[in-house]
mmCIF file of C-alpha atoms in Angstrom:
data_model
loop_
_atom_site.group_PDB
_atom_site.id
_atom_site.type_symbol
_atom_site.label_atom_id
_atom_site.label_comp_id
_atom_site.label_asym_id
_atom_site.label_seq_id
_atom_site.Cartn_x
_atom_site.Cartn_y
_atom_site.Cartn_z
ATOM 1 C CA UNK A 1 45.963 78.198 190.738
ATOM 2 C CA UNK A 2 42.416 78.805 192.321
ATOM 3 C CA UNK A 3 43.892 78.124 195.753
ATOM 4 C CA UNK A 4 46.435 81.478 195.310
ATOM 5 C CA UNK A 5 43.392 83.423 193.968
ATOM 6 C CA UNK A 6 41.761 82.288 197.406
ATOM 7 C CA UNK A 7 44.700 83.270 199.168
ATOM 8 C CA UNK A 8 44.966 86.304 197.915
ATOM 9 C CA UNK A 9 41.914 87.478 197.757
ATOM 10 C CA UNK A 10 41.233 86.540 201.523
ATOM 11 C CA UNK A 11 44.592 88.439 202.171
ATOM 12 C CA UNK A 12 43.595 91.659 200.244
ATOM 13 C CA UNK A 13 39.920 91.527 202.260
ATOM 14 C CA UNK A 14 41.740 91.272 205.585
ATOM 15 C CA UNK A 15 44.398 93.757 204.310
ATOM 16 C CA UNK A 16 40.964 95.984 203.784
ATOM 17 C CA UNK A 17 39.450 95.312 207.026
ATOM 18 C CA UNK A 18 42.045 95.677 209.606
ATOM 19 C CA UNK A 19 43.093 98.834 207.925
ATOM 20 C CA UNK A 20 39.657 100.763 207.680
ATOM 21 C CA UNK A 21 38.243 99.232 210.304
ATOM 22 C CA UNK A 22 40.632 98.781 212.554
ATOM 23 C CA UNK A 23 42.201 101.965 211.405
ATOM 24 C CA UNK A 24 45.515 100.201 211.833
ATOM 25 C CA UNK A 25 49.143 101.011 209.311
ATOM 26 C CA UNK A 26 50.067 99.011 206.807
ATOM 27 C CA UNK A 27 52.899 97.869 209.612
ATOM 28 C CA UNK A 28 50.527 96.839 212.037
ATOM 29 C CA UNK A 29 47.864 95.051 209.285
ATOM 30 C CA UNK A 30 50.004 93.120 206.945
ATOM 31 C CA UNK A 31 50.539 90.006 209.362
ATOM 32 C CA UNK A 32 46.736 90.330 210.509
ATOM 33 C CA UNK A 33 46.180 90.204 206.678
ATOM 34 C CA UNK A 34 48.338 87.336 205.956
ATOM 35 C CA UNK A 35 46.835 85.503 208.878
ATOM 36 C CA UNK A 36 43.288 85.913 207.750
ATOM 37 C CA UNK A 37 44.488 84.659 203.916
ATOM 38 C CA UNK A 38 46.155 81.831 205.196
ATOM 39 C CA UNK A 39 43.320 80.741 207.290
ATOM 40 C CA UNK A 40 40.464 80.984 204.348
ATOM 41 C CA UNK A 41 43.042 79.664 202.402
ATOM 42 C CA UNK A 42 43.909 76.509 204.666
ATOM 43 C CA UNK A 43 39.978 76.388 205.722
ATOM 44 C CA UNK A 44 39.330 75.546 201.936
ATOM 45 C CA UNK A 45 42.094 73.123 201.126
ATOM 46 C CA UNK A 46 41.213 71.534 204.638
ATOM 47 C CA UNK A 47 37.861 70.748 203.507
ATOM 48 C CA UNK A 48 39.048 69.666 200.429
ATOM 49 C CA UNK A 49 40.527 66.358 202.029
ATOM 50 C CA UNK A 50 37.181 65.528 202.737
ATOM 51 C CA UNK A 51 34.800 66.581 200.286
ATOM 52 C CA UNK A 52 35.010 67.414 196.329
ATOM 53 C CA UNK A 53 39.136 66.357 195.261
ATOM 54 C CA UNK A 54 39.648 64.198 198.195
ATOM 55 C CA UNK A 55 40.347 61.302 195.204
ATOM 56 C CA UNK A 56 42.397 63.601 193.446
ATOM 57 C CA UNK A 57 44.325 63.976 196.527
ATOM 58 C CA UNK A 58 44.556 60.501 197.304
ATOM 59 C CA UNK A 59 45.896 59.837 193.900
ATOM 60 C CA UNK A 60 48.435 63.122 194.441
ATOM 61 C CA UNK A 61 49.972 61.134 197.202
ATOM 62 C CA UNK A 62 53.794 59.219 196.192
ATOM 63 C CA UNK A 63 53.069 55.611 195.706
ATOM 64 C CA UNK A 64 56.344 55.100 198.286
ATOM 65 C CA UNK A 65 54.277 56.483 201.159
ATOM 66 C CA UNK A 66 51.493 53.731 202.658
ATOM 67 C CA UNK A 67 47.959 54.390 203.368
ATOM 68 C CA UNK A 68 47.335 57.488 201.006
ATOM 69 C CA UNK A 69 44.003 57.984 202.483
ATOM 70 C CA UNK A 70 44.951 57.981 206.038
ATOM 71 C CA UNK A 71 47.778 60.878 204.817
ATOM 72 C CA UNK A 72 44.887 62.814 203.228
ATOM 73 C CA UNK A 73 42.917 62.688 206.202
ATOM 74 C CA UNK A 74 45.319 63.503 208.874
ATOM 75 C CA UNK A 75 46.918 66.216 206.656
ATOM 76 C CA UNK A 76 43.454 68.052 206.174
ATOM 77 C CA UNK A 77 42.712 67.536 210.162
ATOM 78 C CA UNK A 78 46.047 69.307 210.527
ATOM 79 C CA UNK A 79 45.165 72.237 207.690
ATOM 80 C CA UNK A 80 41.968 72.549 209.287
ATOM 81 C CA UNK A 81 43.613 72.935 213.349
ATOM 82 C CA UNK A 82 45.771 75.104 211.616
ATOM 83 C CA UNK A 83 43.616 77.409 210.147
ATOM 84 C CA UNK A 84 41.365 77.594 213.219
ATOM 85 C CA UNK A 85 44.566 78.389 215.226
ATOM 86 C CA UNK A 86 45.425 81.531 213.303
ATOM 87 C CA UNK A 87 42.369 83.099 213.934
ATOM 88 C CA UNK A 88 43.384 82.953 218.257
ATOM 89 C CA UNK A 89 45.950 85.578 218.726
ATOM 90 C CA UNK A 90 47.510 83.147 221.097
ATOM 91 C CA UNK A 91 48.154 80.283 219.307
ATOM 92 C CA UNK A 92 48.755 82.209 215.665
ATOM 93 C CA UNK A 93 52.258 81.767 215.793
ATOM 94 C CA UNK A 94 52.585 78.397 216.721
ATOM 95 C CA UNK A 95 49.513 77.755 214.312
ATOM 96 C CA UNK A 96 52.121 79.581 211.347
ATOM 97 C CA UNK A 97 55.287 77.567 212.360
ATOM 98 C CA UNK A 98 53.339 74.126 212.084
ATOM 99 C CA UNK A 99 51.338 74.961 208.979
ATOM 100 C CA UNK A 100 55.169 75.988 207.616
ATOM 101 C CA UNK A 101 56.751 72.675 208.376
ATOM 102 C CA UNK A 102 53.198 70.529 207.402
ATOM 103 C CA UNK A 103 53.688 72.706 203.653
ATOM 104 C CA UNK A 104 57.260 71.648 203.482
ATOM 105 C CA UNK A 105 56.528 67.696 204.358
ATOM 106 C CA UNK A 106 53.699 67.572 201.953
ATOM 107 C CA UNK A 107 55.973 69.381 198.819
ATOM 108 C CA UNK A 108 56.851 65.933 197.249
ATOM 109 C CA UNK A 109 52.849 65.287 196.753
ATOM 110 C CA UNK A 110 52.742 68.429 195.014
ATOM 111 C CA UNK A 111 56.301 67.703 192.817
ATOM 112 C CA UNK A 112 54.496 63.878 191.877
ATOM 113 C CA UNK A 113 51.313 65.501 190.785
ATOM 114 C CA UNK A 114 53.125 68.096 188.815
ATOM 115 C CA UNK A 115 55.393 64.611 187.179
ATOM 116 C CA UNK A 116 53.181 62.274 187.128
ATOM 117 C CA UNK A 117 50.382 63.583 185.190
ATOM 118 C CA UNK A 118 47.880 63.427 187.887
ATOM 119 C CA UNK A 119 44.667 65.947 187.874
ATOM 120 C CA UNK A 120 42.650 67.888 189.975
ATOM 121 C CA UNK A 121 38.546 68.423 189.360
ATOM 122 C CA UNK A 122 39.785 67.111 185.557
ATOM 123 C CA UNK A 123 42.270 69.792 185.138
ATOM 124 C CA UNK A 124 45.986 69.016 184.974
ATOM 125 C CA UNK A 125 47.986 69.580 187.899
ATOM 126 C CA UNK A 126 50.101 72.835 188.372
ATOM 127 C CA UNK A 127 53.390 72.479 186.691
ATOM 128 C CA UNK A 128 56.495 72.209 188.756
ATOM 129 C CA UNK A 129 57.967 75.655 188.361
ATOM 130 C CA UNK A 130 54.916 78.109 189.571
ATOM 131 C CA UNK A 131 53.647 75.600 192.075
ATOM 132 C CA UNK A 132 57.122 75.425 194.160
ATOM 133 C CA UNK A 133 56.824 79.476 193.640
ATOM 134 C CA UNK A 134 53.167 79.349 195.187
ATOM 135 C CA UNK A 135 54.823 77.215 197.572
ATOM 136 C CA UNK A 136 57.188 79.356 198.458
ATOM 137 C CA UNK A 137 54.975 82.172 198.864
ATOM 138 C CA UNK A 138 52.875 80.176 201.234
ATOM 139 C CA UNK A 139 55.880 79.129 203.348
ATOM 140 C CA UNK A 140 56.547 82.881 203.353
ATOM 141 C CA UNK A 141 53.843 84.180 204.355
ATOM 142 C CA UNK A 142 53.620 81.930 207.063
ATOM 143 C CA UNK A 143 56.692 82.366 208.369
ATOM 144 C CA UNK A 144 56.147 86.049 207.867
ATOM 145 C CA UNK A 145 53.070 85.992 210.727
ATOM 146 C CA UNK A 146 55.241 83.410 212.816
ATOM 147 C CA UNK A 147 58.081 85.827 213.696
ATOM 148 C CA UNK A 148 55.525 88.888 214.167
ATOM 149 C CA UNK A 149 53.274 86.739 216.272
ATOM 150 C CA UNK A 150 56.144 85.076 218.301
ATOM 151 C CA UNK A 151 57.087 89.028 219.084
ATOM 152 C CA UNK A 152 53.917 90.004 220.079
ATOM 153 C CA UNK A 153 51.803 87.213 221.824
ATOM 154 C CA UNK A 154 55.081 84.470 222.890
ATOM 155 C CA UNK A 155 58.543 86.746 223.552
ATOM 156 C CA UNK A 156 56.623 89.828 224.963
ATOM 157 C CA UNK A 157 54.377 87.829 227.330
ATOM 158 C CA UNK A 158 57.417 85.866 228.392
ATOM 159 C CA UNK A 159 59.787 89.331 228.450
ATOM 160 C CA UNK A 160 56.954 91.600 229.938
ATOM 161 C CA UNK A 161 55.881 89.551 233.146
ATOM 162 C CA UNK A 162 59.775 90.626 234.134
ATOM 163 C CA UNK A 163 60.044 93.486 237.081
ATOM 164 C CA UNK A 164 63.138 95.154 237.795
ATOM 165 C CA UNK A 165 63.092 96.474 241.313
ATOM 166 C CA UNK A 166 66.136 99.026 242.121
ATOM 167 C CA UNK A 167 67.401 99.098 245.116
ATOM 168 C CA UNK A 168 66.469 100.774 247.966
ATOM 169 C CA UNK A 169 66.394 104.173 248.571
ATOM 170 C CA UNK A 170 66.979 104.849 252.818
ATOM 171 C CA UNK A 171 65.683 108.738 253.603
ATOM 172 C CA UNK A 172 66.745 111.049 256.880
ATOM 173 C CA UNK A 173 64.782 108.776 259.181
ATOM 174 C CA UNK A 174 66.035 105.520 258.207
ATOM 175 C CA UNK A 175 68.927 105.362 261.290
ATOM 176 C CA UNK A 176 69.148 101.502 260.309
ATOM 177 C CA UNK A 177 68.232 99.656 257.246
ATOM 178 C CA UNK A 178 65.497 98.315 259.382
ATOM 179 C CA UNK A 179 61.713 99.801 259.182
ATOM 180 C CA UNK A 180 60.316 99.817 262.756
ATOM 181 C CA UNK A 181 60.385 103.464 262.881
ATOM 182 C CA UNK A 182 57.921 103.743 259.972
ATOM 183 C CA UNK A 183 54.562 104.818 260.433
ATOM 184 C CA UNK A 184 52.645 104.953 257.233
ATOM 185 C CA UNK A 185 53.367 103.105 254.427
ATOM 186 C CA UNK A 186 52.081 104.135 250.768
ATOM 187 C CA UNK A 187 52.131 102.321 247.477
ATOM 188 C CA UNK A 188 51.517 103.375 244.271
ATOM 189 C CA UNK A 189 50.782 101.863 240.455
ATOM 190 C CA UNK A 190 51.576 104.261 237.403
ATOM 191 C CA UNK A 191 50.504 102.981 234.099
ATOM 192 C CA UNK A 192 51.628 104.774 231.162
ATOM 193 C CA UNK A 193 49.920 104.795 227.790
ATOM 194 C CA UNK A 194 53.000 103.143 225.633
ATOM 195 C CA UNK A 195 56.336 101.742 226.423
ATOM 196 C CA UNK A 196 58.011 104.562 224.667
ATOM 197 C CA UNK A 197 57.442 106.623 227.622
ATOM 198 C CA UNK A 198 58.610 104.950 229.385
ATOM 199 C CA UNK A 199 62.600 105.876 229.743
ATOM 200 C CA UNK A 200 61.935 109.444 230.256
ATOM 201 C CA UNK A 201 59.584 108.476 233.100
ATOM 202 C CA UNK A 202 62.388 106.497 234.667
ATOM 203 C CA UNK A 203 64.487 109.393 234.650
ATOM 204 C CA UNK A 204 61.745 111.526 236.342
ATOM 205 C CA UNK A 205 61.424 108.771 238.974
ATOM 206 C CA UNK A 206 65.219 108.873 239.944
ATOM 207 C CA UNK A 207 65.183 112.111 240.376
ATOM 208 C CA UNK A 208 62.182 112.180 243.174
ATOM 209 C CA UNK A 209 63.843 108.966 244.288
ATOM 210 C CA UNK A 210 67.005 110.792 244.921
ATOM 211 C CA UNK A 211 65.306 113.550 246.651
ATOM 212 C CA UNK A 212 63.745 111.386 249.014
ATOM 213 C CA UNK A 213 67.104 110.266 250.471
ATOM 214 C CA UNK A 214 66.981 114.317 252.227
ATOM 215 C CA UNK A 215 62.977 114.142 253.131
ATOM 216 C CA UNK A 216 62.457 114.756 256.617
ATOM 217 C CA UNK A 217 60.485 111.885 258.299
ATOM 218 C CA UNK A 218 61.263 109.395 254.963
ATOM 219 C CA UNK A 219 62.686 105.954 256.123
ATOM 220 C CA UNK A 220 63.079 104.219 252.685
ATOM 221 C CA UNK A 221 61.458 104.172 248.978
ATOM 222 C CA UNK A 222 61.383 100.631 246.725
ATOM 223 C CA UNK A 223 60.916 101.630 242.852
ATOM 224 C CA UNK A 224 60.159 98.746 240.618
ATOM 225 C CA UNK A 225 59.332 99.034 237.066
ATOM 226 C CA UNK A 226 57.786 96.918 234.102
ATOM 227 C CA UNK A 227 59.104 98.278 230.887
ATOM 228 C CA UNK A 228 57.136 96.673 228.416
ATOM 229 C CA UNK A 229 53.489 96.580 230.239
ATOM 230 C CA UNK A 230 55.033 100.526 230.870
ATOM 231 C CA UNK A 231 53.858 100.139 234.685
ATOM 232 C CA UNK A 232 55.843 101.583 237.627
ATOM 233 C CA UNK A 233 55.264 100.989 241.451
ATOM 234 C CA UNK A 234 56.355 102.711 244.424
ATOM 235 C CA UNK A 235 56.479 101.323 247.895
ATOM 236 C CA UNK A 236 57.511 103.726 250.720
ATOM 237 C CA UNK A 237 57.756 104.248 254.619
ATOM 238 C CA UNK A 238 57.379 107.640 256.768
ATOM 239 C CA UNK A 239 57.600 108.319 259.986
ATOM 240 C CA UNK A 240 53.821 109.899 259.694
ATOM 241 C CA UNK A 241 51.480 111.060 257.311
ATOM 242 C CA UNK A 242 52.356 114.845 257.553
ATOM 243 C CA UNK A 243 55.982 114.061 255.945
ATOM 244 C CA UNK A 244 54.799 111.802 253.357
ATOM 245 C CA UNK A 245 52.197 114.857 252.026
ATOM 246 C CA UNK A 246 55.076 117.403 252.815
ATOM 247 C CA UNK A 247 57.291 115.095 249.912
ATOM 248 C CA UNK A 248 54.443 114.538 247.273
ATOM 249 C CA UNK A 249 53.589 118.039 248.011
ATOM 250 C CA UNK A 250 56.744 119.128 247.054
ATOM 251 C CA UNK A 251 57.879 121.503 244.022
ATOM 252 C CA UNK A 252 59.389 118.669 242.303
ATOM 253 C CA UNK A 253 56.945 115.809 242.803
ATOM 254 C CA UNK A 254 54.110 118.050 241.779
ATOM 255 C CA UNK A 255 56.358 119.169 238.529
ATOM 256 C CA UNK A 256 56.574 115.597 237.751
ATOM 257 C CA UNK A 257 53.039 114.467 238.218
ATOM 258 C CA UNK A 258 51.700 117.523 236.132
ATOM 259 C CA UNK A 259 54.109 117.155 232.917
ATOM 260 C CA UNK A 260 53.562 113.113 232.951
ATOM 261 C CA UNK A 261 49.649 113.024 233.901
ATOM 262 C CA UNK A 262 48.734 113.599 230.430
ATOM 263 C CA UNK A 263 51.119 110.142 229.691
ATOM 264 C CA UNK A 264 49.420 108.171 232.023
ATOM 265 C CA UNK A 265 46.423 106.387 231.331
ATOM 266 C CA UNK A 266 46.236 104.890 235.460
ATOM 267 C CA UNK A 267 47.071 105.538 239.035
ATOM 268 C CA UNK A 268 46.530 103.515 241.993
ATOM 269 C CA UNK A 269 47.828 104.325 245.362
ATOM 270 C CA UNK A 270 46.896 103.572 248.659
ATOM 271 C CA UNK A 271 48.130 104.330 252.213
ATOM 272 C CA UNK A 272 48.083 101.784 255.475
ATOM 273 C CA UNK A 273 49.510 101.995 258.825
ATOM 274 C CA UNK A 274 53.158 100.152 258.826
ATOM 275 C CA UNK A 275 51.662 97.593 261.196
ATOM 276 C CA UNK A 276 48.916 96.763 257.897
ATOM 277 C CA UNK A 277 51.877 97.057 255.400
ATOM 278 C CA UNK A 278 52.266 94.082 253.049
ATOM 279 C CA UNK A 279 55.738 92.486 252.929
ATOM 280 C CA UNK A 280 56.559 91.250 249.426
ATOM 281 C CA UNK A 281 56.267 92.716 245.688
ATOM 282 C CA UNK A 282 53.437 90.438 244.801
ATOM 283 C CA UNK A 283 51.581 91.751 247.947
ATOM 284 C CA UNK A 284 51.905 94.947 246.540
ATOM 285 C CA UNK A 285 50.724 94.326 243.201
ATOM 286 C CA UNK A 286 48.160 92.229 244.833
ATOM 287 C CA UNK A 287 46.915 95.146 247.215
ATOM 288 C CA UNK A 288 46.544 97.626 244.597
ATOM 289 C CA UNK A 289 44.813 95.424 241.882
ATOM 290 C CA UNK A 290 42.362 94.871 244.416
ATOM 291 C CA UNK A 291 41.865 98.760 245.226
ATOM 292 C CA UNK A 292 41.504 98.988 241.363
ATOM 293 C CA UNK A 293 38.949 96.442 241.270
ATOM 294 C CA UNK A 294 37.439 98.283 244.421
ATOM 295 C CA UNK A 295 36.667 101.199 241.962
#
């Protein structure tokens, strides 16, 4: 039983912490708080294996399963990686998921102490029925900051490194697909502050998109997007520098930029000759990172 009071009590102090101090919700702290209870907790019964009941848990161990001492040892390396590996945003979910399945496999040691009479620091083992419900809880809870974790840190790195890039938009000057009668090129980064932003945005940015199709000296416009990083980039081609101001001078383009500045927490544009002009997407990014750096 003192191993839930640890739990608990680590969970409740995290629960404190990231609220107040990080000034988060109760939505956003609960699996921070169940991450930082699991890892005291698993920190303790690691050490455990090693020092103070490591007899006890020897003894805990089924007589069908060789080399009890060997199973303590690895099993307490593996609470102890675990435990580390919550506190990493990184690797907490994968840390959750295998301190899930390592609580499952070791069940039968607890349902043989609980039968068998065995005891821990001279106390009598937990009895069946609450220790498969702390068990349970555990499990729970882990699972809990596995599927918030995988969300945040595995599916949304995976998910947000994807760019859609519409296609492109020719203007008055663009007598052929092709670009030799650009002058200037610009490109341009917009970062807003939060992904819910960001379909209104996209609406704003088809609309400018669709007026440059009847902007004099406009050859083409490429709009690519980033929904969940809630980045947008531009990459377009005049005939000079005069028409490109003329456009992002315009009644609409200035509307646009003044009601979304306030959402934006970046912009990074630059102009070249078309002759200087990079050729792919990742050149683009590539460019304007480096005139953010530049900064």
């Amino acid at each position: 039983m003192s191993v839930l009071f640890v739990f608990l009590a680590a969970t409740l102090a995290a629960l404190c912490a990231a609220s107040w101090l990080g000034r988060r919700n109760l939505r956003e702290a609960a699996p921070l708080a169940l991450r930082g209870g699991l890892a005291v907790m698993f920190l303790v019964t690691g050490v455990s294996h090693f020092a103070g009941l490591r007899d006890d848990l020897v003894a805990m161990v089924p007589p069908v399963l060789p080399h009890p001492e060997l199973l303590v040892t690895v099993t307490g390396v593996l609470e102890l990686a675990g435990a580390i590996g919550l506190l990493v945003p990184r690797t907490a979910a994968w840390a959750a998921g295998g301190l899930a399945l390592l609580m499952v496999a070791m069940f039968p040691a607890n349902v043989y102490a609980a039968t068998a009479g065995v005891t821990l620091a001279g106390e009598p083992a937990t009895a069946l029925l609450p220790r498969a419900a702390m068990q349970l809880l555990y499990i729970a809870a882990a699972i809990a900051v596995l599927v918030t974790h995988w969300r945040q840190a595995v599916l949304r790195d995976r998910i947000g490194k994807l760019i859609t890039v519409l296609p492109r938009a020719y203007g008055p000057a663009a007598a052929t697909p092709e670009t030799s009668n650009a002058g200037i090129v610009l490109v341009s980064r917009l970062q807003l502050h939060s992904a819910r932003q960001v379909p209104s945005f996209l609406l704003a940015s088809l609309r400018l998109r669709r007026a440059l199709r009847h902007a004099p000296g406009a050859v083409w416009l490429d709009l690519a997007a980033q929904p969940l990083t809630a980045t947008f980039w531009t990459w377009s081609a005049w005939t000079d520098e005069d028409a490109m101001r003329r456009y992002t001078g315009s009644d609409l383009h200035a509307h646009v930029m003044r009601t979304y500045r306030p959402q934006l927490q970046g912009v990074t544009f630059r102009t070249l000759p078309a002759a200087q002009a990079p050729a792919t997407w990742p050149e683009v990014r590539g460019m304007l990172d480096a005139t953010n750096a530049e900064r």
